[in-house]
mmCIF file of C-alpha atoms in Angstrom:
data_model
loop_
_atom_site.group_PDB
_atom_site.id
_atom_site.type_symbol
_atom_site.label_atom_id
_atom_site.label_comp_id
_atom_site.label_asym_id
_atom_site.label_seq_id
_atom_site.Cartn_x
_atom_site.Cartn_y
_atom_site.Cartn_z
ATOM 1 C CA UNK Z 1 2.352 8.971 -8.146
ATOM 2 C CA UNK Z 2 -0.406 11.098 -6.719
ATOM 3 C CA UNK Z 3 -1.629 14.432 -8.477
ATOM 4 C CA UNK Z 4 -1.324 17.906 -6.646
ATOM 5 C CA UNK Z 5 -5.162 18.148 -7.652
ATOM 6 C CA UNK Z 6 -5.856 15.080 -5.283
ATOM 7 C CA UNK Z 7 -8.499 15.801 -2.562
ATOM 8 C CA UNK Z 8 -9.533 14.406 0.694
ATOM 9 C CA UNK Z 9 -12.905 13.974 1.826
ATOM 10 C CA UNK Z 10 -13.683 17.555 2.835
ATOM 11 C CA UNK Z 11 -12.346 18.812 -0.839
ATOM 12 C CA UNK Z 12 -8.446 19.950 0.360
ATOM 13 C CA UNK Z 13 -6.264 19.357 -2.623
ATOM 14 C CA UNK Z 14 -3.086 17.750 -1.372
ATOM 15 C CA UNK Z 15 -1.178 21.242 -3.274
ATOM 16 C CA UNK Z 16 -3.030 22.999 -0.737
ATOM 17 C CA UNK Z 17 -1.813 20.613 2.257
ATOM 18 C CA UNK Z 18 1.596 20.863 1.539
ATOM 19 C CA UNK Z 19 1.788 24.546 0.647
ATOM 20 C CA UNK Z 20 -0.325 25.395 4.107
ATOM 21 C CA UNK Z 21 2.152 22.826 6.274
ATOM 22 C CA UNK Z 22 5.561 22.945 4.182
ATOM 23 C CA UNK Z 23 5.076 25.974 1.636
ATOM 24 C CA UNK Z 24 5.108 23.725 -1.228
ATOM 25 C CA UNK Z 25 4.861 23.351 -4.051
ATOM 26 C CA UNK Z 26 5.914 27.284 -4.535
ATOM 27 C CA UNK Z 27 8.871 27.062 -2.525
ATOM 28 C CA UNK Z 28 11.850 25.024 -4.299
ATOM 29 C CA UNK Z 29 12.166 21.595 -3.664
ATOM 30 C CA UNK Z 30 15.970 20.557 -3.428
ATOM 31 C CA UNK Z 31 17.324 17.548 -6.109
ATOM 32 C CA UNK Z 32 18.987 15.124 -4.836
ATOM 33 C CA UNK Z 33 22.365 15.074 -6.804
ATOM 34 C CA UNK Z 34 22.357 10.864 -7.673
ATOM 35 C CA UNK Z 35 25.429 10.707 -8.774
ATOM 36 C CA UNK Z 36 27.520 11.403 -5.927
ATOM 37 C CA UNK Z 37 25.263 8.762 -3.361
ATOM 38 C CA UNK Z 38 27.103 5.466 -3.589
ATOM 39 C CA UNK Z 39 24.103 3.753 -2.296
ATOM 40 C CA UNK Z 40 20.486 4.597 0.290
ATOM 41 C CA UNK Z 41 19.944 2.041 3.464
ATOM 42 C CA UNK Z 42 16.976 2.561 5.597
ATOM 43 C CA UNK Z 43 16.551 1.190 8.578
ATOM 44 C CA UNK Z 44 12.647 0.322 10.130
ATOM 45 C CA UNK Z 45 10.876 -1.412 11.917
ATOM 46 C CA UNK Z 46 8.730 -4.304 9.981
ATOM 47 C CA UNK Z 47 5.441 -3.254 9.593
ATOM 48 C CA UNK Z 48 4.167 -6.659 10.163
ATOM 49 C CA UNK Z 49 5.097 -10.231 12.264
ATOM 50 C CA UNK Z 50 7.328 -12.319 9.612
ATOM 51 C CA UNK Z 51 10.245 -11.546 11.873
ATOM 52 C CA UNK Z 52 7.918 -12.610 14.916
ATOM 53 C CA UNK Z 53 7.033 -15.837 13.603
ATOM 54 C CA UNK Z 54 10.614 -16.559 12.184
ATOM 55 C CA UNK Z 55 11.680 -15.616 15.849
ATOM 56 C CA UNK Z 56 14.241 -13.420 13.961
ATOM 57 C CA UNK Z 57 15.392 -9.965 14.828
ATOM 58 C CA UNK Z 58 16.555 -8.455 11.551
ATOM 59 C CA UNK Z 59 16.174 -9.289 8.136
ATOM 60 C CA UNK Z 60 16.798 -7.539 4.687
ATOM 61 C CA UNK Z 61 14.453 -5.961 2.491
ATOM 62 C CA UNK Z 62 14.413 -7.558 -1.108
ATOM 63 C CA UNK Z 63 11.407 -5.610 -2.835
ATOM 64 C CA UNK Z 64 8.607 -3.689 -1.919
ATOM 65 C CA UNK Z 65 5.043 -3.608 -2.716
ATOM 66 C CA UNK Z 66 3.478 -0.441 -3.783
ATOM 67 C CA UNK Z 67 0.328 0.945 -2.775
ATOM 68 C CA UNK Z 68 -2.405 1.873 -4.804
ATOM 69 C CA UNK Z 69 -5.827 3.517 -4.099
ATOM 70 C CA UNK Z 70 -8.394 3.341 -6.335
ATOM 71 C CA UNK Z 71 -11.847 4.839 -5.433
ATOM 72 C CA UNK Z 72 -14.938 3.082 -6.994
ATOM 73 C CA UNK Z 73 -18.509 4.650 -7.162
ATOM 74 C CA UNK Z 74 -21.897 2.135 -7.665
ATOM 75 C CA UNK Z 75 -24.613 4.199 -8.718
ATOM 76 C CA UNK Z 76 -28.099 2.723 -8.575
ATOM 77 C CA UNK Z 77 -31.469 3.891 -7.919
ATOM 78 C CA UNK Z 78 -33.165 5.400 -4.957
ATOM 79 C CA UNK Z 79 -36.511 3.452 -3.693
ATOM 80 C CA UNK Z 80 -38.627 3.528 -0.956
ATOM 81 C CA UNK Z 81 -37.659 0.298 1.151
ATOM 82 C CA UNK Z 82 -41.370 -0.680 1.856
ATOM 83 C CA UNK Z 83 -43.317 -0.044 -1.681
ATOM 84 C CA UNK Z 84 -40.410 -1.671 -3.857
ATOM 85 C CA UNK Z 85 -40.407 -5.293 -5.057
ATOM 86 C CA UNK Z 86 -37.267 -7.005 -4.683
ATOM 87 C CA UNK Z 87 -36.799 -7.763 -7.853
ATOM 88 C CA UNK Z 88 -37.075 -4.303 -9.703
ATOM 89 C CA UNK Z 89 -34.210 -2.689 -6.640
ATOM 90 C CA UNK Z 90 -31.260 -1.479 -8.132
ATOM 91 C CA UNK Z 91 -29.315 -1.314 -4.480
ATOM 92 C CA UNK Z 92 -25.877 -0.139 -4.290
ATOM 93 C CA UNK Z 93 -25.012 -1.064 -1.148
ATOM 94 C CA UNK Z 94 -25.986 -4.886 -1.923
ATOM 95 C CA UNK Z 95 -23.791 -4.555 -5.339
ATOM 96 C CA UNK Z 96 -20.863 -3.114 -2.851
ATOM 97 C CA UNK Z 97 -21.463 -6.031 -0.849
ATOM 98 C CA UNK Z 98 -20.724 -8.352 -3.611
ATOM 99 C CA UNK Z 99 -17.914 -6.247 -4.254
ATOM 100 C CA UNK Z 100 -16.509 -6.220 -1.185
ATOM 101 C CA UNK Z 101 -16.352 -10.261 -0.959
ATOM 102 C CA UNK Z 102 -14.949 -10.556 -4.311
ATOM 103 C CA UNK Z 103 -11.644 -8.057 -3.390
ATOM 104 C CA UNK Z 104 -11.628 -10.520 -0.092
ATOM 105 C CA UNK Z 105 -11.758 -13.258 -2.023
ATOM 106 C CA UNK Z 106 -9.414 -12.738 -4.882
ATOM 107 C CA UNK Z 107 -6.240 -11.201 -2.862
ATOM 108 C CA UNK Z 108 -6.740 -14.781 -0.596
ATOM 109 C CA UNK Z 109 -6.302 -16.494 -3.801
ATOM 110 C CA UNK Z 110 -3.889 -14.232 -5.291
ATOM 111 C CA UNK Z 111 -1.828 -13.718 -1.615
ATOM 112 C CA UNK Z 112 1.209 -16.081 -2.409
ATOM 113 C CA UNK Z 113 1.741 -14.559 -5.832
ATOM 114 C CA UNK Z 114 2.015 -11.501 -3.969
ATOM 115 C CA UNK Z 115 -1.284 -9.552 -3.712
ATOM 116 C CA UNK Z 116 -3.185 -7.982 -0.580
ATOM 117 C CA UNK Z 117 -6.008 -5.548 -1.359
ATOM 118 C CA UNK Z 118 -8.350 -4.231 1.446
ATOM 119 C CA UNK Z 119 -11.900 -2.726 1.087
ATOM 120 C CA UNK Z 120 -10.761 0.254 3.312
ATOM 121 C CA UNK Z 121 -13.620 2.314 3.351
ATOM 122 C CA UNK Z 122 -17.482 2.486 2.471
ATOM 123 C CA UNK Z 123 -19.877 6.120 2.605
ATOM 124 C CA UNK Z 124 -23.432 4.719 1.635
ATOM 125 C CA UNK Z 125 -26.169 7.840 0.209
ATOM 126 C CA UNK Z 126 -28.538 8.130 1.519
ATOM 127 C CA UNK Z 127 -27.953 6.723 4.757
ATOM 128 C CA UNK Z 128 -31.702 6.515 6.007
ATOM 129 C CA UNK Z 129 -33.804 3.776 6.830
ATOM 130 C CA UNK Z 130 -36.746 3.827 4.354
ATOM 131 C CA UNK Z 131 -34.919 4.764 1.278
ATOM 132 C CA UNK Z 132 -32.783 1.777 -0.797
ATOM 133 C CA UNK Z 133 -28.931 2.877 -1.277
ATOM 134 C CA UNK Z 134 -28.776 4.346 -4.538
ATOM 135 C CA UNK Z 135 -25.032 5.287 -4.649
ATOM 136 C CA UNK Z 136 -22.142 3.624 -2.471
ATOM 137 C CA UNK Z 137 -18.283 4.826 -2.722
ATOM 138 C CA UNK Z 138 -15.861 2.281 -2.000
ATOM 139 C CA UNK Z 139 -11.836 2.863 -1.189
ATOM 140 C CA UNK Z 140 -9.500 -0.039 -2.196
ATOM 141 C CA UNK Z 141 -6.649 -0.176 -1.149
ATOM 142 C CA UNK Z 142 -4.224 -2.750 -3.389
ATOM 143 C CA UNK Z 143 -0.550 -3.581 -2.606
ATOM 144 C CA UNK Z 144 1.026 -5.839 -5.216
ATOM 145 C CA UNK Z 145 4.295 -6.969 -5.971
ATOM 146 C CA UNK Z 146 4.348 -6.260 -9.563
ATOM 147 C CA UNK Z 147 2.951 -4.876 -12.454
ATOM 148 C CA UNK Z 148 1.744 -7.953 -14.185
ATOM 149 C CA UNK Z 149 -0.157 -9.188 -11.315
ATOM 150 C CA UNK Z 150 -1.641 -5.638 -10.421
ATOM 151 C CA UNK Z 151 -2.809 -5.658 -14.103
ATOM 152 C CA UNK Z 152 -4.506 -8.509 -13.932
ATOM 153 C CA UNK Z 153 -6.285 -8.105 -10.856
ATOM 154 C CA UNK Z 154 -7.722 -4.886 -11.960
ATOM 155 C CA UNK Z 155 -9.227 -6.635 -14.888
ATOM 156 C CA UNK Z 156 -10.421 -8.582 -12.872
ATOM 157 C CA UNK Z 157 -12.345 -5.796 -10.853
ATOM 158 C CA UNK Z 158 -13.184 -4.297 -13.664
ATOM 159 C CA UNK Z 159 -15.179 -7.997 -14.874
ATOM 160 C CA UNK Z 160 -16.787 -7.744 -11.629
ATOM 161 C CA UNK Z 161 -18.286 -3.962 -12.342
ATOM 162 C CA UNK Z 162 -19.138 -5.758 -15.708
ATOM 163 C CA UNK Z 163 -21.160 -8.162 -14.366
ATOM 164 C CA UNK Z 164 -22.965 -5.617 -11.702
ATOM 165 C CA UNK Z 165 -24.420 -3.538 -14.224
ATOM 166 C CA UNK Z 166 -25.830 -6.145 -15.653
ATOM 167 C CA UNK Z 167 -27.019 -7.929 -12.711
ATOM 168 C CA UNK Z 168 -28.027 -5.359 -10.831
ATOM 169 C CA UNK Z 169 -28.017 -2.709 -13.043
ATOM 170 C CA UNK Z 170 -25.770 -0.514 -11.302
ATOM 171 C CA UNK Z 171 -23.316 2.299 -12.930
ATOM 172 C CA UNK Z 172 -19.526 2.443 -11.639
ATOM 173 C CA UNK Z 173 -16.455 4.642 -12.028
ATOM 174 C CA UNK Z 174 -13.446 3.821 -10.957
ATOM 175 C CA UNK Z 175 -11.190 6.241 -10.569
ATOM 176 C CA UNK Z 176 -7.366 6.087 -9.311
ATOM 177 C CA UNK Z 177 -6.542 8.007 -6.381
ATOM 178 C CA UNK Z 178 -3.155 7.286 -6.464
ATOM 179 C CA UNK Z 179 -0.430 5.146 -7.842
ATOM 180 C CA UNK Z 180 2.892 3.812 -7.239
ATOM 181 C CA UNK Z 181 4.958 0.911 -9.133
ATOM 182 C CA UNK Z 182 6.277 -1.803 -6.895
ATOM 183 C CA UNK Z 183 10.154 -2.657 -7.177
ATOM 184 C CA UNK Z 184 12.867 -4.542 -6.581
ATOM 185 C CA UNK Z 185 15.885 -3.438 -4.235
ATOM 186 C CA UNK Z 186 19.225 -3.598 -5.275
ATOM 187 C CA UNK Z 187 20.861 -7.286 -5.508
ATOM 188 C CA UNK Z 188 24.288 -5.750 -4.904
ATOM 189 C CA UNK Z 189 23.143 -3.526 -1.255
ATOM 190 C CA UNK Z 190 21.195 -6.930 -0.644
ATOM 191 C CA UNK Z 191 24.110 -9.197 -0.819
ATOM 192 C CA UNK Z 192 26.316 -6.613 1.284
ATOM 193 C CA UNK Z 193 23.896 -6.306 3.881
ATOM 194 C CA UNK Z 194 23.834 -9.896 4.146
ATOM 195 C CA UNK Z 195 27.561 -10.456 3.633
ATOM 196 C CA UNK Z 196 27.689 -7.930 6.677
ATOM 197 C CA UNK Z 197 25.518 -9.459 8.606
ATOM 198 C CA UNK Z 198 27.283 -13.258 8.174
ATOM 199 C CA UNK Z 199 30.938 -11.312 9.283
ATOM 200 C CA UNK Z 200 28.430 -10.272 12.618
ATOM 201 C CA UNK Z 201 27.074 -13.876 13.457
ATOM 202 C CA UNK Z 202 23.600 -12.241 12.483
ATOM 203 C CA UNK Z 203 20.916 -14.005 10.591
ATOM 204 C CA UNK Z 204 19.339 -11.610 8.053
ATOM 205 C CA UNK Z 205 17.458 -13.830 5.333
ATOM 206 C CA UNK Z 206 15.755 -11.556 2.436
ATOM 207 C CA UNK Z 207 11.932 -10.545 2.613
ATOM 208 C CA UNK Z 208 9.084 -8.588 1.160
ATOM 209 C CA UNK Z 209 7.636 -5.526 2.189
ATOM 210 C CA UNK Z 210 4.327 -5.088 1.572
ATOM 211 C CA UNK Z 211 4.082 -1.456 3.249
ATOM 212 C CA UNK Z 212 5.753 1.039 0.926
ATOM 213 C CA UNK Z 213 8.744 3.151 2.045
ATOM 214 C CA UNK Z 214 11.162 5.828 1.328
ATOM 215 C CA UNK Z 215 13.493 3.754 -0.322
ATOM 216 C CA UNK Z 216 10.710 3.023 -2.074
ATOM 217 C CA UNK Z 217 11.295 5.853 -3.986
ATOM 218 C CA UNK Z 218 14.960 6.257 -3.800
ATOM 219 C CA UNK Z 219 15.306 3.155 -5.301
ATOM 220 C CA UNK Z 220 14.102 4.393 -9.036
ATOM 221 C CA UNK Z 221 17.309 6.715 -8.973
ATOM 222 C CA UNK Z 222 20.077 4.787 -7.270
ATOM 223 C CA UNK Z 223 21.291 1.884 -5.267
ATOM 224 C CA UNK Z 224 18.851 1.240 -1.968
ATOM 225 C CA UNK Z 225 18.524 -1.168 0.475
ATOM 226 C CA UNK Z 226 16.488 -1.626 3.700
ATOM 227 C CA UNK Z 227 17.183 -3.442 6.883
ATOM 228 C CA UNK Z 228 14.174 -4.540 8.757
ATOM 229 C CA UNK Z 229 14.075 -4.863 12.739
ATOM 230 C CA UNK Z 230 11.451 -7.375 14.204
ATOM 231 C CA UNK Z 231 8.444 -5.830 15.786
ATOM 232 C CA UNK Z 232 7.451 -7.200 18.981
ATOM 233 C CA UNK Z 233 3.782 -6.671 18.633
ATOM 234 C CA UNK Z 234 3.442 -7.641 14.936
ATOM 235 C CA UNK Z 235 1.315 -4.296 14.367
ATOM 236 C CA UNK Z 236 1.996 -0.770 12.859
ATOM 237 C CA UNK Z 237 0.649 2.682 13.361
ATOM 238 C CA UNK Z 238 -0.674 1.017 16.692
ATOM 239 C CA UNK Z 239 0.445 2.528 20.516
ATOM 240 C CA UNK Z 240 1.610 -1.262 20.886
ATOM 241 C CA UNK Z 241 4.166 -0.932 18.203
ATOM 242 C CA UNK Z 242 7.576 -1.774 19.381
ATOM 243 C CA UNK Z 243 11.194 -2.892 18.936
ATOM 244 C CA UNK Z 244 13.189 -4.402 21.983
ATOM 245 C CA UNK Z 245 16.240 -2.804 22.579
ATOM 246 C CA UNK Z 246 18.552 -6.011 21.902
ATOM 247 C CA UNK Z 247 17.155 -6.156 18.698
ATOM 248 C CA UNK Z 248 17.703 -2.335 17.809
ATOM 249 C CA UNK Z 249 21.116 -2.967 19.010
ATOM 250 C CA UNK Z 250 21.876 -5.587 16.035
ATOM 251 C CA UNK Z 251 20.052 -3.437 13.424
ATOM 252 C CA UNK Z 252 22.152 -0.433 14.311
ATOM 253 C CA UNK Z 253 25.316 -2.937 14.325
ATOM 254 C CA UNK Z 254 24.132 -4.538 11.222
ATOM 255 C CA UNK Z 255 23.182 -0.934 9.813
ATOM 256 C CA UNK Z 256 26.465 0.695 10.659
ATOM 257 C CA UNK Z 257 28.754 -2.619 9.229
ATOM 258 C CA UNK Z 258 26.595 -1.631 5.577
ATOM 259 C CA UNK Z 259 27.388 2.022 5.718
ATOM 260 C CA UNK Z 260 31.294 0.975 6.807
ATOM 261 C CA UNK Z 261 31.096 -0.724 2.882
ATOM 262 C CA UNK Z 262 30.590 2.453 1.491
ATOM 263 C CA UNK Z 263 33.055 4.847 3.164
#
């Protein structure tokens, strides 16, 4: 979840966002009345090339990897780049550095247990030539595909601050920007959709998805399921991001045969 006191860069609290572009949070949000939805389907286009490389147009969703931000901040100490030794610098931007490699390195070891984090973003202070980085932000971005591994990679970041304060001497905080729990979809809307897609001729075989999504959500409160269409270009939030019409043709099909369950 994210807190209504959460800020962007240039200090605008998402409550502020939302009331100036939607008129929340004063104006009443509507509940969605769970008991009387038999089940949620979304239909999207992957955010990614498994369907590509599978040479597959649709597939089903089986779980989905939340996102997580967390924002860390290494605090050193500000010297003049010419008058100070090496080896009494306490440089941020070279702790960040080491910091940076070890997220890199850790989500490729940790990838087939089903973890991706990304160094998104980096402000060094102060940003001039003949002073040493005293204080570097850093923005992680961490998809995993449960809680057990998401715990135990942030231990592990957290061994790594450990270890730059002593190092290097460096001061961190870690904060978390936001947070979401990953989840499973529903086995039952997983087998129809693929029960569905058999009585069409269509192959649909189960994946992960590691972007998050409304049914994302809608799948703490009742029954969801996604169906995935391939994406041509194997990118997202691109202008090359696309579906071929023959393959939005099945998904629709294949979307409409899952709703037919239901009524």
């Amino acid at each position: 979840s994210t807190s209504w006191e959460t800020s962007d860069r240039d200090g605008i609290t998402l409550k502020k966002a939302a009331h100036q572009a939607y008129g929340y949070p004063k104006t009443r949000i509507w509940q969605v009345p769970t008991r009387d939805i038999r089940a949620a389907i979304e239909l999207h286009i992957e955010q990614g090339h498994e369907l590509l490389d599978a040479r597959q147009s649709v597939a089903v969703v089986s779980g989905i990897a939340a996102p997580q931000r967390w924002a860390v901040a290494l605090s050193g100490k500000p010297d003049h780049t010419g008058s100070a030794a090496m080896n009494s610098r306490h440089d941020a931007l070279c702790g960040a550095a080491e910091l940076v490699l070890m997220v890199e390195a850790t989500s490729r070891q940790l990838e087939h247990q089903g973890l991706r984090t990304t160094v998104s973003r980096m402000v060094t202070h102060p940003g001039v030539s003949n002073i040493v980085p005293y204080q570097v932000e850093l923005l992680i971005d961490v998809r995993a595909q449960s809680e057990v591994l998401r715990s135990a990679y942030e231990r592990a970041l957290e061994e790594r601050l450990d270890q730059l304060r002593h190092t290097r001497g460096l001061k961190s905080i870690r904060t978390v920007i936001s947070l979401e729990e990953p989840s499973e979809l529903s086995r039952d809307v997983m087998d129809m959709i693929r029960q569905a897609a058999k009585t069409l001729g269509i192959t649909c075989d189960p994946i992960i998805s590691w972007p998050s999504h409304d049914s994302l959500a809608l799948a703490r409160h009742l029954p969801a399921g996604m169906i995935f269409v391939r994406n041509v270009s194997g990118v997202s939030h691109q202008s090359d991001e696309f579906c071929d019409a023959e393959d939005i043709n099945l998904g629709i099909q294949l979307f409409e045969a899952a709703l037919a369950h239901y009524m």
